[in-house]
Amino acid sequence: MAFKVSEIFTAKLPISICGGLMTLVCILWNLDVHTHLGIPILTEQYLAFQLGMAIFIVYLTSSFRKKNLTKTSILGGIIALIGLCTLLYTSFNYLDLLSEQAYRPMSLTIIGFVVIFCVTEGVRRKAGLSLFIIVALFILYALLAHKMPGMFVGRKMDIVPLLQYVGFDPSAAFGLPLTVASVIVILFVFFGKLLFLAGGGEFFTDLATALTGRTRGGSAKISIVASALFGSISGSAVSNVVTTGIITIPMMRKSGYSDRDAGAIEAIASTGGQLTPPIMGAAAFLMAEFLEISYMTVALAAIIPALLYYFSVFVQVDLIAARDNIKSGDERQSAKEVLKKGWHLIIPFVVLFVALFGFQIDPEKSALVSAVSVIVVGALKSYKGYRINFSSIIDAFVSTGTSLVDLILIVTAAGFVIGILNVTGLGFALTLFLVDSVGGNQFVILIVAALISTLLGMGMPTSGVYVLLAALIVPSMVEAGITPISAHMFILYFGMMSMITPPIALAAFAAAAITKTNPVETGWSSMRIGWASYLIPFAFVVAPELLLEGSFWITIVDTLQAAIGIAAGSIAVVGFIGKKLKVSTRVLLAVLGFFGMPFFEALHFMLYPSYIAAVLAILFIFLIQFKGEKLNFI
């Protein structure tokens, strides 16, 4: 049988082997097997290996114009081999190369060029033009920094030292972002893959259906609860939409929600998973490393913003259901029945929580222990025919590695930018420029940060946006007096919100593909239903107690204020609470809701008027209810 050269790389075997090796090597690294065997291996050697595997997979699965391929071109195969061989050479010879770095050997120049080219072109193929252009502009700036005007002038760098620094140095390519993705995130993704192979996805959906299916607008509430549960593990808005949305969107449409609203609700619910503990996606682990605090601190800080986020969506869908007379969903099982069949799938979460928060074990070790617990319980007991066996374990190894190649290239590219900011001094210059431009005004710098986060997030994964802005914007926010964790959480939040914000709203677009509606219109519907989500970050910056920083009682008061403001604003947006509301009533509710939010803690003269507005909002809602139907959010 004839065999064409162009078909050499069409087989999935090389991709599967590399994907599986990425996961296996990560596990071995976190178990310190090399140390026990007496083999000294630097972190950069491990990172070079993982980056080489990721580059190999990316170029076998994409082309110059197409993001995903069933066949690999000859050129793609050649680039894949060059990238893999270069990074493997770097990994095995890193110590020798490091000792020669001061002498600028040609080998380092070649390595730097290959790494920069393969990563930036891979990012363009997989993540789109936005990050590619940003990285290209920063590399161009590094070459021309000494010619820049005013405060933007930087250290002069020739092309050879720039290639060697950006593509090889631990402060750039092999820096913190790649370390977090390759050491920690892989294991949490592995945990999530195993959990869903054990029936976790079905279990979460069934549990959400049982808990909310009988309530008004139950189909939408099923979507919210299921997506929150799923998203807290997957950390990916788009994969959340396509996984849970296939089930929940048809349910919402059948119950009476419009196509656009059904897609928008699923997009919003899935996007919030990136903010929902215990896992929150890769950005949470990056934040912990940037702030040099424990992951537990980050997860705890995210709890109230996540609850407020989902509360706002929950209220909206309930009011829409009441206004449009949408009945309860299709609930087939009770929560007791679901838990009776799938109680074993809760055990891995218990293990994860106890390891992370009880014994305060490192996140990567906690994820590994939890993954083992999934294998044990999933092998001993099935859920709806899902059971862990040898084949599913192999599948988890392979799919974990292959699903993370985009992220690994993105964080490596972000490492390029961070390295250039440091070596040229641009990071300090940007901070000085932004603070001087806004005069240290916190409100203005928050608006700027929100706009930049949302714009950069369009078409980019949240983790990539976060890493870039943590280097570009956060120093300016902290310099303006915003607490570090508030600043980091703010840009993470708005990077996340870009998933539902047109013109490029990836989560909304994924939902629109299921509903067969206009993607941009679905995005605008997402913004309308998720309006309160755009205010919550401003609230927790002004009132850091919402991030559990400060007095317990003030935290309670601020949380109640935020919930009241969201409820009043949602009633105003929907225009219905037992009956259709007049425009004047809606405007008054919106005003009371806004001034009742904890936006004014820094303005002491507004503190008590803010409390009064919150109380008046409650009284006004009950006054309306006294004349209409009884208030019922469930």
mmCIF file with all atom_site columns, C-alpha atoms in Angstrom, residues 468-598:
data_model
loop_
_atom_site.group_PDB
_atom_site.id
_atom_site.type_symbol
_atom_site.label_atom_id
_atom_site.label_alt_id
_atom_site.label_comp_id
_atom_site.label_asym_id
_atom_site.label_entity_id
_atom_site.label_seq_id
_atom_site.pdbx_PDB_ins_code
_atom_site.Cartn_x
_atom_site.Cartn_y
_atom_site.Cartn_z
_atom_site.occupancy
_atom_site.B_iso_or_equiv
_atom_site.pdbx_formal_charge
_atom_site.auth_seq_id
_atom_site.auth_comp_id
_atom_site.auth_asym_id
_atom_site.auth_atom_id
_atom_site.pdbx_PDB_model_num
ATOM 1   C CA . LEU A 1 468 ? -0.290  40.460 31.068 1.00 0.00 ? 468 LEU A CA 1
ATOM 2   C CA . LEU A 1 469 ? -2.271  42.923 33.152 1.00 0.00 ? 469 LEU A CA 1
ATOM 3   C CA . ALA A 1 470 ? -0.704  41.767 36.410 1.00 0.00 ? 470 ALA A CA 1
ATOM 4   C CA . ALA A 1 471 ? 2.544   43.079 34.933 1.00 0.00 ? 471 ALA A CA 1
ATOM 5   C CA . LEU A 1 472 ? 1.177   46.077 33.022 1.00 0.00 ? 472 LEU A CA 1
ATOM 6   C CA . ILE A 1 473 ? -1.643  47.580 35.092 1.00 0.00 ? 473 ILE A CA 1
ATOM 7   C CA . VAL A 1 474 ? -1.610  46.228 38.654 1.00 0.00 ? 474 VAL A CA 1
ATOM 8   C CA . PRO A 1 475 ? 1.548   48.131 39.737 1.00 0.00 ? 475 PRO A CA 1
ATOM 9   C CA . SER A 1 476 ? -0.195  51.390 38.798 1.00 0.00 ? 476 SER A CA 1
ATOM 10  C CA . MET A 1 477 ? -3.337  50.401 40.716 1.00 0.00 ? 477 MET A CA 1
ATOM 11  C CA . VAL A 1 478 ? -1.335  49.521 43.823 1.00 0.00 ? 478 VAL A CA 1
ATOM 12  C CA . GLU A 1 479 ? 0.630   52.785 43.514 1.00 0.00 ? 479 GLU A CA 1
ATOM 13  C CA . ALA A 1 480 ? -2.712  54.628 43.472 1.00 0.00 ? 480 ALA A CA 1
ATOM 14  C CA . GLY A 1 481 ? -3.575  53.115 46.868 1.00 0.00 ? 481 GLY A CA 1
ATOM 15  C CA . ILE A 1 482 ? -5.623  50.035 45.917 1.00 0.00 ? 482 ILE A CA 1
ATOM 16  C CA . THR A 1 483 ? -4.808  46.947 47.975 1.00 0.00 ? 483 THR A CA 1
ATOM 17  C CA . PRO A 1 484 ? -2.794  44.331 46.033 1.00 0.00 ? 484 PRO A CA 1
ATOM 18  C CA . ILE A 1 485 ? -5.357  41.532 46.264 1.00 0.00 ? 485 ILE A CA 1
ATOM 19  C CA . SER A 1 486 ? -8.182  43.914 45.251 1.00 0.00 ? 486 SER A CA 1
ATOM 20  C CA . ALA A 1 487 ? -6.164  45.068 42.233 1.00 0.00 ? 487 ALA A CA 1
ATOM 21  C CA . HIS A 1 488 ? -5.348  41.528 41.120 1.00 0.00 ? 488 HIS A CA 1
ATOM 22  C CA . MET A 1 489 ? -8.919  40.302 41.649 1.00 0.00 ? 489 MET A CA 1
ATOM 23  C CA . PHE A 1 490 ? -10.239 43.339 39.744 1.00 0.00 ? 490 PHE A CA 1
ATOM 24  C CA . ILE A 1 491 ? -8.282  42.625 36.570 1.00 0.00 ? 491 ILE A CA 1
ATOM 25  C CA . LEU A 1 492 ? -9.014  38.882 36.825 1.00 0.00 ? 492 LEU A CA 1
ATOM 26  C CA . TYR A 1 493 ? -12.717 39.679 37.094 1.00 0.00 ? 493 TYR A CA 1
ATOM 27  C CA . PHE A 1 494 ? -12.826 42.052 34.116 1.00 0.00 ? 494 PHE A CA 1
ATOM 28  C CA . GLY A 1 495 ? -10.626 39.752 32.054 1.00 0.00 ? 495 GLY A CA 1
ATOM 29  C CA . MET A 1 496 ? -13.277 37.125 32.772 1.00 0.00 ? 496 MET A CA 1
ATOM 30  C CA . MET A 1 497 ? -16.128 39.491 31.814 1.00 0.00 ? 497 MET A CA 1
ATOM 31  C CA . SER A 1 498 ? -14.654 39.892 28.341 1.00 0.00 ? 498 SER A CA 1
ATOM 32  C CA . MET A 1 499 ? -16.062 36.407 27.697 1.00 0.00 ? 499 MET A CA 1
ATOM 33  C CA . ILE A 1 500 ? -19.588 37.879 27.539 1.00 0.00 ? 500 ILE A CA 1
ATOM 34  C CA . THR A 1 501 ? -18.755 41.389 26.289 1.00 0.00 ? 501 THR A CA 1
ATOM 35  C CA . PRO A 1 502 ? -19.142 42.120 22.536 1.00 0.00 ? 502 PRO A CA 1
ATOM 36  C CA . PRO A 1 503 ? -17.740 42.478 19.976 1.00 0.00 ? 503 PRO A CA 1
ATOM 37  C CA . ILE A 1 504 ? -15.671 39.338 20.714 1.00 0.00 ? 504 ILE A CA 1
ATOM 38  C CA . ALA A 1 505 ? -17.452 37.475 23.514 1.00 0.00 ? 505 ALA A CA 1
ATOM 39  C CA . LEU A 1 506 ? -16.154 33.921 23.292 1.00 0.00 ? 506 LEU A CA 1
ATOM 40  C CA . ALA A 1 507 ? -18.560 32.362 25.807 1.00 0.00 ? 507 ALA A CA 1
ATOM 41  C CA . ALA A 1 508 ? -21.569 34.118 24.272 1.00 0.00 ? 508 ALA A CA 1
ATOM 42  C CA . PHE A 1 509 ? -20.415 33.088 20.788 1.00 0.00 ? 509 PHE A CA 1
ATOM 43  C CA . ALA A 1 510 ? -20.120 29.455 21.904 1.00 0.00 ? 510 ALA A CA 1
ATOM 44  C CA . ALA A 1 511 ? -23.661 29.613 23.309 1.00 0.00 ? 511 ALA A CA 1
ATOM 45  C CA . ALA A 1 512 ? -24.940 31.266 20.114 1.00 0.00 ? 512 ALA A CA 1
ATOM 46  C CA . ALA A 1 513 ? -23.514 28.363 18.111 1.00 0.00 ? 513 ALA A CA 1
ATOM 47  C CA . ILE A 1 514 ? -25.815 26.043 20.082 1.00 0.00 ? 514 ILE A CA 1
ATOM 48  C CA . THR A 1 515 ? -28.913 28.298 19.869 1.00 0.00 ? 515 THR A CA 1
ATOM 49  C CA . LYS A 1 516 ? -28.241 29.174 16.196 1.00 0.00 ? 516 LYS A CA 1
ATOM 50  C CA . THR A 1 517 ? -28.752 32.870 16.941 1.00 0.00 ? 517 THR A CA 1
ATOM 51  C CA . ASN A 1 518 ? -26.724 35.994 16.178 1.00 0.00 ? 518 ASN A CA 1
ATOM 52  C CA . PRO A 1 519 ? -23.535 35.848 18.319 1.00 0.00 ? 519 PRO A CA 1
ATOM 53  C CA . VAL A 1 520 ? -23.300 39.611 18.900 1.00 0.00 ? 520 VAL A CA 1
ATOM 54  C CA . GLU A 1 521 ? -26.967 39.828 19.901 1.00 0.00 ? 521 GLU A CA 1
ATOM 55  C CA . THR A 1 522 ? -26.404 36.975 22.341 1.00 0.00 ? 522 THR A CA 1
ATOM 56  C CA . GLY A 1 523 ? -23.461 38.954 23.714 1.00 0.00 ? 523 GLY A CA 1
ATOM 57  C CA . TRP A 1 524 ? -25.622 42.056 24.263 1.00 0.00 ? 524 TRP A CA 1
ATOM 58  C CA . SER A 1 525 ? -28.247 39.906 26.001 1.00 0.00 ? 525 SER A CA 1
ATOM 59  C CA . SER A 1 526 ? -25.473 38.512 28.219 1.00 0.00 ? 526 SER A CA 1
ATOM 60  C CA . MET A 1 527 ? -24.478 42.035 29.219 1.00 0.00 ? 527 MET A CA 1
ATOM 61  C CA . ARG A 1 528 ? -28.100 42.970 29.950 1.00 0.00 ? 528 ARG A CA 1
ATOM 62  C CA . ILE A 1 529 ? -28.745 39.931 32.141 1.00 0.00 ? 529 ILE A CA 1
ATOM 63  C CA . GLY A 1 530 ? -25.299 40.173 33.729 1.00 0.00 ? 530 GLY A CA 1
ATOM 64  C CA . TRP A 1 531 ? -25.364 43.950 34.251 1.00 0.00 ? 531 TRP A CA 1
ATOM 65  C CA . ALA A 1 532 ? -24.611 43.696 37.992 1.00 0.00 ? 532 ALA A CA 1
ATOM 66  C CA . SER A 1 533 ? -21.480 41.693 37.297 1.00 0.00 ? 533 SER A CA 1
ATOM 67  C CA . TYR A 1 534 ? -19.820 44.827 35.931 1.00 0.00 ? 534 TYR A CA 1
ATOM 68  C CA . LEU A 1 535 ? -20.372 46.685 39.224 1.00 0.00 ? 535 LEU A CA 1
ATOM 69  C CA . ILE A 1 536 ? -19.239 44.014 41.689 1.00 0.00 ? 536 ILE A CA 1
ATOM 70  C CA . PRO A 1 537 ? -15.470 44.554 41.065 1.00 0.00 ? 537 PRO A CA 1
ATOM 71  C CA . PHE A 1 538 ? -15.800 48.282 41.857 1.00 0.00 ? 538 PHE A CA 1
ATOM 72  C CA . ALA A 1 539 ? -17.631 47.349 45.049 1.00 0.00 ? 539 ALA A CA 1
ATOM 73  C CA . PHE A 1 540 ? -14.923 45.036 46.363 1.00 0.00 ? 540 PHE A CA 1
ATOM 74  C CA . VAL A 1 541 ? -12.152 47.513 45.542 1.00 0.00 ? 541 VAL A CA 1
ATOM 75  C CA . VAL A 1 542 ? -13.923 50.261 47.510 1.00 0.00 ? 542 VAL A CA 1
ATOM 76  C CA . ALA A 1 543 ? -15.028 47.791 50.193 1.00 0.00 ? 543 ALA A CA 1
ATOM 77  C CA . PRO A 1 544 ? -12.223 45.196 50.507 1.00 0.00 ? 544 PRO A CA 1
ATOM 78  C CA . GLU A 1 545 ? -14.282 43.544 53.250 1.00 0.00 ? 545 GLU A CA 1
ATOM 79  C CA . LEU A 1 546 ? -16.081 41.816 50.363 1.00 0.00 ? 546 LEU A CA 1
ATOM 80  C CA . LEU A 1 547 ? -12.753 40.030 49.800 1.00 0.00 ? 547 LEU A CA 1
ATOM 81  C CA . LEU A 1 548 ? -12.722 39.069 53.495 1.00 0.00 ? 548 LEU A CA 1
ATOM 82  C CA . GLU A 1 549 ? -10.194 41.776 54.289 1.00 0.00 ? 549 GLU A CA 1
ATOM 83  C CA . GLY A 1 550 ? -11.349 43.549 57.422 1.00 0.00 ? 550 GLY A CA 1
ATOM 84  C CA . SER A 1 551 ? -14.014 43.422 60.120 1.00 0.00 ? 551 SER A CA 1
ATOM 85  C CA . PHE A 1 552 ? -16.455 40.508 60.167 1.00 0.00 ? 552 PHE A CA 1
ATOM 86  C CA . TRP A 1 553 ? -19.458 42.739 60.862 1.00 0.00 ? 553 TRP A CA 1
ATOM 87  C CA . ILE A 1 554 ? -18.560 45.242 58.156 1.00 0.00 ? 554 ILE A CA 1
ATOM 88  C CA . THR A 1 555 ? -18.213 42.304 55.760 1.00 0.00 ? 555 THR A CA 1
ATOM 89  C CA . ILE A 1 556 ? -21.760 41.206 56.640 1.00 0.00 ? 556 ILE A CA 1
ATOM 90  C CA . VAL A 1 557 ? -23.148 44.736 56.211 1.00 0.00 ? 557 VAL A CA 1
ATOM 91  C CA . ASP A 1 558 ? -21.348 45.303 52.893 1.00 0.00 ? 558 ASP A CA 1
ATOM 92  C CA . THR A 1 559 ? -22.485 41.936 51.539 1.00 0.00 ? 559 THR A CA 1
ATOM 93  C CA . LEU A 1 560 ? -26.109 42.672 52.469 1.00 0.00 ? 560 LEU A CA 1
ATOM 94  C CA . GLN A 1 561 ? -25.858 46.120 50.894 1.00 0.00 ? 561 GLN A CA 1
ATOM 95  C CA . ALA A 1 562 ? -24.482 44.633 47.691 1.00 0.00 ? 562 ALA A CA 1
ATOM 96  C CA . ALA A 1 563 ? -27.239 42.000 47.594 1.00 0.00 ? 563 ALA A CA 1
ATOM 97  C CA . ILE A 1 564 ? -29.951 44.633 48.163 1.00 0.00 ? 564 ILE A CA 1
ATOM 98  C CA . GLY A 1 565 ? -28.511 46.887 45.461 1.00 0.00 ? 565 GLY A CA 1
ATOM 99  C CA . ILE A 1 566 ? -28.332 43.980 42.999 1.00 0.00 ? 566 ILE A CA 1
ATOM 100 C CA . ALA A 1 567 ? -31.918 42.915 43.771 1.00 0.00 ? 567 ALA A CA 1
ATOM 101 C CA . ALA A 1 568 ? -33.280 46.459 43.357 1.00 0.00 ? 568 ALA A CA 1
ATOM 102 C CA . GLY A 1 569 ? -31.297 47.047 40.176 1.00 0.00 ? 569 GLY A CA 1
ATOM 103 C CA . SER A 1 570 ? -32.420 43.706 38.706 1.00 0.00 ? 570 SER A CA 1
ATOM 104 C CA . ILE A 1 571 ? -36.068 44.540 39.327 1.00 0.00 ? 571 ILE A CA 1
ATOM 105 C CA . ALA A 1 572 ? -35.480 47.879 37.607 1.00 0.00 ? 572 ALA A CA 1
ATOM 106 C CA . VAL A 1 573 ? -33.778 46.247 34.589 1.00 0.00 ? 573 VAL A CA 1
ATOM 107 C CA . VAL A 1 574 ? -36.462 43.551 34.119 1.00 0.00 ? 574 VAL A CA 1
ATOM 108 C CA . GLY A 1 575 ? -39.287 45.966 34.940 1.00 0.00 ? 575 GLY A CA 1
ATOM 109 C CA . PHE A 1 576 ? -41.373 43.395 36.735 1.00 0.00 ? 576 PHE A CA 1
ATOM 110 C CA . ILE A 1 577 ? -42.070 42.279 40.278 1.00 0.00 ? 577 ILE A CA 1
ATOM 111 C CA . GLY A 1 578 ? -45.509 40.759 40.555 1.00 0.00 ? 578 GLY A CA 1
ATOM 112 C CA . LYS A 1 579 ? -46.650 43.235 37.924 1.00 0.00 ? 579 LYS A CA 1
ATOM 113 C CA . LYS A 1 580 ? -45.202 45.372 35.147 1.00 0.00 ? 580 LYS A CA 1
ATOM 114 C CA . LEU A 1 581 ? -43.540 48.482 36.572 1.00 0.00 ? 581 LEU A CA 1
ATOM 115 C CA . LYS A 1 582 ? -43.745 52.051 35.330 1.00 0.00 ? 582 LYS A CA 1
ATOM 116 C CA . VAL A 1 583 ? -40.613 53.757 34.026 1.00 0.00 ? 583 VAL A CA 1
ATOM 117 C CA . SER A 1 584 ? -40.560 56.169 36.972 1.00 0.00 ? 584 SER A CA 1
ATOM 118 C CA . THR A 1 585 ? -40.724 53.260 39.429 1.00 0.00 ? 585 THR A CA 1
ATOM 119 C CA . ARG A 1 586 ? -37.886 51.471 37.664 1.00 0.00 ? 586 ARG A CA 1
ATOM 120 C CA . VAL A 1 587 ? -35.728 54.618 37.698 1.00 0.00 ? 587 VAL A CA 1
ATOM 121 C CA . LEU A 1 588 ? -36.325 55.145 41.420 1.00 0.00 ? 588 LEU A CA 1
ATOM 122 C CA . LEU A 1 589 ? -35.442 51.512 42.170 1.00 0.00 ? 589 LEU A CA 1
ATOM 123 C CA . ALA A 1 590 ? -32.285 51.774 40.075 1.00 0.00 ? 590 ALA A CA 1
ATOM 124 C CA . VAL A 1 591 ? -31.179 54.928 41.911 1.00 0.00 ? 591 VAL A CA 1
ATOM 125 C CA . LEU A 1 592 ? -31.867 53.434 45.345 1.00 0.00 ? 592 LEU A CA 1
ATOM 126 C CA . GLY A 1 593 ? -30.106 50.236 44.344 1.00 0.00 ? 593 GLY A CA 1
ATOM 127 C CA . PHE A 1 594 ? -27.007 52.067 43.110 1.00 0.00 ? 594 PHE A CA 1
ATOM 128 C CA . PHE A 1 595 ? -26.681 54.308 46.152 1.00 0.00 ? 595 PHE A CA 1
ATOM 129 C CA . GLY A 1 596 ? -27.416 51.354 48.406 1.00 0.00 ? 596 GLY A CA 1
ATOM 130 C CA . MET A 1 597 ? -24.372 49.470 47.092 1.00 0.00 ? 597 MET A CA 1
ATOM 131 C CA . PRO A 1 598 ? -21.161 49.688 49.181 1.00 0.00 ? 598 PRO A CA 1
#
